[in-house]
């Protein structure tokens, strides 16, 4: 994947300067942080999309297949998949529709709850998600763009941010990346 030519100056730094200049200095750091996170997400998703292109999967379809492949039986109730992926049930339904049309998952009745439907990964789904994982591991996850010690710091900061935003209930989830954790 070819990289776009870098800009001569950081536009977020310039936006920060403008915020301060317009009297919003008390929120300029917050604006720069949010804008930087959004831009970082765009950069990462472009890399993910490029790595997944040969598989024909989107990241949301990949995530659902990977989640199913990690489950003990290869199947999960739709509601549980929605909760674990932290997306609205309608999004999971749309993703399942597309994966089912591609014969990568099947909807099956829940064995003990007639009201629930399970999403079950097929053999073709397992093969494709394994290939997609190899691509993502090699082209995205192995090269996150930061050296290990800086990556550790980023993970710590993002876990703190997510916890403060109510993304998960206990601070125990941040222990892996806390300043006192040992590797």
PDB file of C-alpha atoms in Angstrom:
ATOM      1  CA  UNK A   1       0.000   0.000   0.000  1.00  0.00           C
ATOM      2  CA  UNK A   2       1.444   3.352  -0.972  1.00  0.00           C
ATOM      3  CA  UNK A   3       1.389   6.044   1.637  1.00  0.00           C
ATOM      4  CA  UNK A   4       0.079   9.497   0.812  1.00  0.00           C
ATOM      5  CA  UNK A   5       2.628  12.278   0.748  1.00  0.00           C
ATOM      6  CA  UNK A   6       2.896  13.787   4.240  1.00  0.00           C
ATOM      7  CA  UNK A   7       1.685  17.319   4.777  1.00  0.00           C
ATOM      8  CA  UNK A   8       4.433  19.878   5.454  1.00  0.00           C
ATOM      9  CA  UNK A   9       2.833  20.819   8.791  1.00  0.00           C
ATOM     10  CA  UNK A  10       0.548  19.158  11.320  1.00  0.00           C
ATOM     11  CA  UNK A  11      -2.986  20.496  10.646  1.00  0.00           C
ATOM     12  CA  UNK A  12      -4.105  19.531  14.158  1.00  0.00           C
ATOM     13  CA  UNK A  13      -1.313  21.603  15.667  1.00  0.00           C
ATOM     14  CA  UNK A  14      -2.454  24.508  13.476  1.00  0.00           C
ATOM     15  CA  UNK A  15      -6.074  23.979  14.591  1.00  0.00           C
ATOM     16  CA  UNK A  16      -4.827  24.056  18.193  1.00  0.00           C
ATOM     17  CA  UNK A  17      -3.069  27.356  17.533  1.00  0.00           C
ATOM     18  CA  UNK A  18      -6.270  28.730  16.000  1.00  0.00           C
ATOM     19  CA  UNK A  19      -8.358  27.574  18.972  1.00  0.00           C
ATOM     20  CA  UNK A  20      -6.023  29.365  21.351  1.00  0.00           C
ATOM     21  CA  UNK A  21      -5.984  32.449  19.116  1.00  0.00           C
ATOM     22  CA  UNK A  22      -9.777  32.601  19.082  1.00  0.00           C
ATOM     23  CA  UNK A  23     -10.004  32.499  22.861  1.00  0.00           C
ATOM     24  CA  UNK A  24     -10.744  28.805  23.295  1.00  0.00           C
ATOM     25  CA  UNK A  25      -7.387  27.924  24.851  1.00  0.00           C
ATOM     26  CA  UNK A  26      -9.039  26.193  27.797  1.00  0.00           C
ATOM     27  CA  UNK A  27     -10.433  23.513  25.435  1.00  0.00           C
ATOM     28  CA  UNK A  28      -7.728  23.528  22.751  1.00  0.00           C
ATOM     29  CA  UNK A  29      -5.981  20.432  24.129  1.00  0.00           C
ATOM     30  CA  UNK A  30      -9.273  18.535  24.241  1.00  0.00           C
ATOM     31  CA  UNK A  31     -10.070  19.528  20.645  1.00  0.00           C
ATOM     32  CA  UNK A  32      -6.602  18.398  19.552  1.00  0.00           C
ATOM     33  CA  UNK A  33      -6.951  15.089  21.415  1.00  0.00           C
ATOM     34  CA  UNK A  34     -10.356  14.305  19.906  1.00  0.00           C
ATOM     35  CA  UNK A  35      -9.284  15.361  16.418  1.00  0.00           C
ATOM     36  CA  UNK A  36      -6.084  13.307  16.729  1.00  0.00           C
ATOM     37  CA  UNK A  37      -8.058  10.227  17.798  1.00  0.00           C
ATOM     38  CA  UNK A  38     -10.421  10.592  14.858  1.00  0.00           C
ATOM     39  CA  UNK A  39      -7.514  11.005  12.421  1.00  0.00           C
ATOM     40  CA  UNK A  40      -5.648   8.052  13.973  1.00  0.00           C
ATOM     41  CA  UNK A  41      -8.791   5.934  13.541  1.00  0.00           C
ATOM     42  CA  UNK A  42      -8.949   6.918   9.856  1.00  0.00           C
ATOM     43  CA  UNK A  43      -5.303   5.935   9.362  1.00  0.00           C
ATOM     44  CA  UNK A  44      -5.740   2.594  11.125  1.00  0.00           C
ATOM     45  CA  UNK A  45      -8.957   1.741   9.279  1.00  0.00           C
ATOM     46  CA  UNK A  46      -7.321   2.473   5.917  1.00  0.00           C
ATOM     47  CA  UNK A  47      -4.598  -0.038   6.827  1.00  0.00           C
ATOM     48  CA  UNK A  48      -7.185  -2.582   8.012  1.00  0.00           C
ATOM     49  CA  UNK A  49      -9.287  -2.163   4.865  1.00  0.00           C
ATOM     50  CA  UNK A  50      -6.217  -2.657   2.668  1.00  0.00           C
ATOM     51  CA  UNK A  51      -5.199  -5.824   4.540  1.00  0.00           C
ATOM     52  CA  UNK A  52      -8.733  -7.245   4.366  1.00  0.00           C
ATOM     53  CA  UNK A  53      -9.314  -6.353   0.708  1.00  0.00           C
ATOM     54  CA  UNK A  54      -8.149  -9.767  -0.644  1.00  0.00           C
ATOM     55  CA  UNK A  55     -10.640 -11.545   1.647  1.00  0.00           C
ATOM     56  CA  UNK A  56     -13.631  -9.413   0.682  1.00  0.00           C
ATOM     57  CA  UNK A  57     -14.413  -8.829   4.370  1.00  0.00           C
ATOM     58  CA  UNK A  58     -15.131  -5.556   6.098  1.00  0.00           C
ATOM     59  CA  UNK A  59     -13.738  -5.111   9.584  1.00  0.00           C
ATOM     60  CA  UNK A  60     -17.184  -5.577  11.172  1.00  0.00           C
ATOM     61  CA  UNK A  61     -17.666  -8.874   9.316  1.00  0.00           C
ATOM     62  CA  UNK A  62     -14.154  -9.936  10.281  1.00  0.00           C
ATOM     63  CA  UNK A  63     -14.812  -9.109  13.947  1.00  0.00           C
ATOM     64  CA  UNK A  64     -17.977 -11.203  14.035  1.00  0.00           C
ATOM     65  CA  UNK A  65     -16.318 -14.177  12.344  1.00  0.00           C
ATOM     66  CA  UNK A  66     -13.330 -13.930  14.700  1.00  0.00           C
ATOM     67  CA  UNK A  67     -15.640 -13.718  17.731  1.00  0.00           C
ATOM     68  CA  UNK A  68     -17.547 -16.813  16.596  1.00  0.00           C
ATOM     69  CA  UNK A  69     -14.339 -18.722  15.889  1.00  0.00           C
ATOM     70  CA  UNK A  70     -13.116 -17.973  19.432  1.00  0.00           C
ATOM     71  CA  UNK A  71     -16.308 -19.304  21.023  1.00  0.00           C
ATOM     72  CA  UNK A  72     -16.286 -22.898  22.327  1.00  0.00           C
ATOM     73  CA  UNK A  73     -18.961 -24.128  19.939  1.00  0.00           C
ATOM     74  CA  UNK A  74     -18.475 -21.696  17.058  1.00  0.00           C
ATOM     75  CA  UNK A  75     -21.904 -20.228  17.790  1.00  0.00           C
ATOM     76  CA  UNK A  76     -23.313 -17.403  19.891  1.00  0.00           C
ATOM     77  CA  UNK A  77     -26.752 -15.913  20.422  1.00  0.00           C
ATOM     78  CA  UNK A  78     -27.204 -12.752  18.350  1.00  0.00           C
ATOM     79  CA  UNK A  79     -27.760 -10.669  21.495  1.00  0.00           C
ATOM     80  CA  UNK A  80     -24.519 -11.905  23.054  1.00  0.00           C
ATOM     81  CA  UNK A  81     -22.571 -11.195  19.851  1.00  0.00           C
ATOM     82  CA  UNK A  82     -24.017  -7.680  19.813  1.00  0.00           C
ATOM     83  CA  UNK A  83     -22.972  -7.080  23.431  1.00  0.00           C
ATOM     84  CA  UNK A  84     -19.455  -8.469  22.971  1.00  0.00           C
ATOM     85  CA  UNK A  85     -18.867  -6.460  19.817  1.00  0.00           C
ATOM     86  CA  UNK A  86     -20.363  -3.377  21.493  1.00  0.00           C
ATOM     87  CA  UNK A  87     -22.637  -2.633  18.542  1.00  0.00           C
ATOM     88  CA  UNK A  88     -26.383  -2.197  18.162  1.00  0.00           C
ATOM     89  CA  UNK A  89     -28.318  -5.430  17.470  1.00  0.00           C
ATOM     90  CA  UNK A  90     -29.415  -4.015  14.097  1.00  0.00           C
ATOM     91  CA  UNK A  91     -25.756  -3.781  13.056  1.00  0.00           C
ATOM     92  CA  UNK A  92     -25.191  -7.422  13.974  1.00  0.00           C
ATOM     93  CA  UNK A  93     -28.309  -8.432  12.043  1.00  0.00           C
ATOM     94  CA  UNK A  94     -27.050  -6.609   8.935  1.00  0.00           C
ATOM     95  CA  UNK A  95     -23.596  -8.152   9.294  1.00  0.00           C
ATOM     96  CA  UNK A  96     -25.075 -11.632   9.760  1.00  0.00           C
ATOM     97  CA  UNK A  97     -27.287 -11.133   6.685  1.00  0.00           C
ATOM     98  CA  UNK A  98     -24.217 -10.476   4.548  1.00  0.00           C
ATOM     99  CA  UNK A  99     -22.136 -13.259   6.084  1.00  0.00           C
ATOM    100  CA  UNK A 100     -25.014 -15.691   5.705  1.00  0.00           C
ATOM    101  CA  UNK A 101     -25.464 -14.728   2.032  1.00  0.00           C
ATOM    102  CA  UNK A 102     -21.762 -15.517   1.557  1.00  0.00           C
ATOM    103  CA  UNK A 103     -22.239 -18.875   3.352  1.00  0.00           C
ATOM    104  CA  UNK A 104     -19.775 -17.897   6.100  1.00  0.00           C
ATOM    105  CA  UNK A 105     -22.312 -18.187   8.942  1.00  0.00           C
ATOM    106  CA  UNK A 106     -25.711 -19.801   9.489  1.00  0.00           C
ATOM    107  CA  UNK A 107     -28.600 -18.870  11.722  1.00  0.00           C
ATOM    108  CA  UNK A 108     -29.630 -21.852  13.818  1.00  0.00           C
ATOM    109  CA  UNK A 109     -32.292 -22.274  16.517  1.00  0.00           C
ATOM    110  CA  UNK A 110     -31.038 -22.020  20.086  1.00  0.00           C
ATOM    111  CA  UNK A 111     -31.185 -25.521  21.629  1.00  0.00           C
ATOM    112  CA  UNK A 112     -32.789 -24.391  24.909  1.00  0.00           C
ATOM    113  CA  UNK A 113     -34.344 -20.976  24.223  1.00  0.00           C
ATOM    114  CA  UNK A 114     -36.949 -20.917  21.453  1.00  0.00           C
ATOM    115  CA  UNK A 115     -36.888 -17.105  21.421  1.00  0.00           C
ATOM    116  CA  UNK A 116     -33.162 -16.904  20.616  1.00  0.00           C
ATOM    117  CA  UNK A 117     -31.264 -17.515  17.412  1.00  0.00           C
ATOM    118  CA  UNK A 118     -27.647 -18.583  17.291  1.00  0.00           C
ATOM    119  CA  UNK A 119     -25.136 -17.388  14.736  1.00  0.00           C
ATOM    120  CA  UNK A 120     -22.872 -20.294  13.813  1.00  0.00           C
ATOM    121  CA  UNK A 121     -19.665 -20.016  11.806  1.00  0.00           C
ATOM    122  CA  UNK A 122     -19.324 -22.398   8.848  1.00  0.00           C
ATOM    123  CA  UNK A 123     -16.166 -24.198   7.746  1.00  0.00           C
ATOM    124  CA  UNK A 124     -15.813 -21.639   4.944  1.00  0.00           C
ATOM    125  CA  UNK A 125     -16.119 -18.864   7.543  1.00  0.00           C
ATOM    126  CA  UNK A 126     -13.386 -20.459   9.662  1.00  0.00           C
ATOM    127  CA  UNK A 127     -11.066 -20.710   6.663  1.00  0.00           C
ATOM    128  CA  UNK A 128     -11.664 -17.130   5.596  1.00  0.00           C
ATOM    129  CA  UNK A 129     -11.271 -15.635   9.063  1.00  0.00           C
ATOM    130  CA  UNK A 130      -7.999 -17.564   9.496  1.00  0.00           C
ATOM    131  CA  UNK A 131      -6.695 -16.076   6.232  1.00  0.00           C
ATOM    132  CA  UNK A 132      -7.909 -12.600   7.195  1.00  0.00           C
ATOM    133  CA  UNK A 133      -6.229 -12.885  10.600  1.00  0.00           C
ATOM    134  CA  UNK A 134      -2.929 -13.800   8.942  1.00  0.00           C
ATOM    135  CA  UNK A 135      -3.220 -10.689   6.750  1.00  0.00           C
ATOM    136  CA  UNK A 136      -4.108  -8.401   9.659  1.00  0.00           C
ATOM    137  CA  UNK A 137      -1.390  -9.849  11.893  1.00  0.00           C
ATOM    138  CA  UNK A 138       1.279  -9.386   9.222  1.00  0.00           C
ATOM    139  CA  UNK A 139       0.195  -6.056   7.729  1.00  0.00           C
ATOM    140  CA  UNK A 140      -1.430  -4.183  10.615  1.00  0.00           C
ATOM    141  CA  UNK A 141      -1.054  -5.668  14.090  1.00  0.00           C
ATOM    142  CA  UNK A 142       2.674  -6.507  13.805  1.00  0.00           C
ATOM    143  CA  UNK A 143       3.403  -2.940  12.702  1.00  0.00           C
ATOM    144  CA  UNK A 144       1.213  -0.689  14.870  1.00  0.00           C
ATOM    145  CA  UNK A 145       3.364   2.378  14.237  1.00  0.00           C
ATOM    146  CA  UNK A 146       4.915   2.754  17.678  1.00  0.00           C
ATOM    147  CA  UNK A 147       7.800   1.029  19.479  1.00  0.00           C
ATOM    148  CA  UNK A 148       6.712  -1.465  22.190  1.00  0.00           C
ATOM    149  CA  UNK A 149       7.225   0.840  25.178  1.00  0.00           C
ATOM    150  CA  UNK A 150       5.236   3.656  23.523  1.00  0.00           C
ATOM    151  CA  UNK A 151       2.549   1.202  22.447  1.00  0.00           C
ATOM    152  CA  UNK A 152       2.259   0.086  26.082  1.00  0.00           C
ATOM    153  CA  UNK A 153       1.757   3.726  27.125  1.00  0.00           C
ATOM    154  CA  UNK A 154      -0.872   4.239  24.427  1.00  0.00           C
ATOM    155  CA  UNK A 155      -2.755   1.123  25.544  1.00  0.00           C
ATOM    156  CA  UNK A 156      -2.670   2.374  29.134  1.00  0.00           C
ATOM    157  CA  UNK A 157      -4.012   5.789  28.160  1.00  0.00           C
ATOM    158  CA  UNK A 158      -6.726   4.387  25.901  1.00  0.00           C
ATOM    159  CA  UNK A 159      -7.850   1.915  28.594  1.00  0.00           C
ATOM    160  CA  UNK A 160      -8.096   4.774  31.090  1.00  0.00           C
ATOM    161  CA  UNK A 161     -10.051   6.856  28.565  1.00  0.00           C
ATOM    162  CA  UNK A 162     -12.425   3.998  27.743  1.00  0.00           C
ATOM    163  CA  UNK A 163     -12.968   3.212  31.431  1.00  0.00           C
ATOM    164  CA  UNK A 164     -13.719   6.856  32.237  1.00  0.00           C
ATOM    165  CA  UNK A 165     -16.182   6.927  29.319  1.00  0.00           C
ATOM    166  CA  UNK A 166     -18.074   3.961  30.774  1.00  0.00           C
ATOM    167  CA  UNK A 167     -16.890   1.433  28.177  1.00  0.00           C
ATOM    168  CA  UNK A 168     -16.459  -1.189  30.899  1.00  0.00           C
ATOM    169  CA  UNK A 169     -17.353  -1.263  34.583  1.00  0.00           C
ATOM    170  CA  UNK A 170     -14.240  -2.104  36.539  1.00  0.00           C
ATOM    171  CA  UNK A 171     -10.722  -0.748  36.442  1.00  0.00           C
ATOM    172  CA  UNK A 172      -9.527  -4.376  36.479  1.00  0.00           C
ATOM    173  CA  UNK A 173      -9.610  -4.306  32.694  1.00  0.00           C
ATOM    174  CA  UNK A 174      -6.864  -1.682  32.699  1.00  0.00           C
ATOM    175  CA  UNK A 175      -4.526  -3.727  34.907  1.00  0.00           C
ATOM    176  CA  UNK A 176      -2.674  -5.255  31.957  1.00  0.00           C
ATOM    177  CA  UNK A 177      -1.549  -1.801  30.869  1.00  0.00           C
ATOM    178  CA  UNK A 178      -1.305   0.005  34.195  1.00  0.00           C
ATOM    179  CA  UNK A 179       1.904   1.774  35.160  1.00  0.00           C
ATOM    180  CA  UNK A 180       2.511  -0.819  37.896  1.00  0.00           C
ATOM    181  CA  UNK A 181       1.921  -3.911  35.756  1.00  0.00           C
ATOM    182  CA  UNK A 182       4.936  -6.015  34.969  1.00  0.00           C
ATOM    183  CA  UNK A 183       5.452  -7.924  31.748  1.00  0.00           C
TER     184      UNK A 183
END
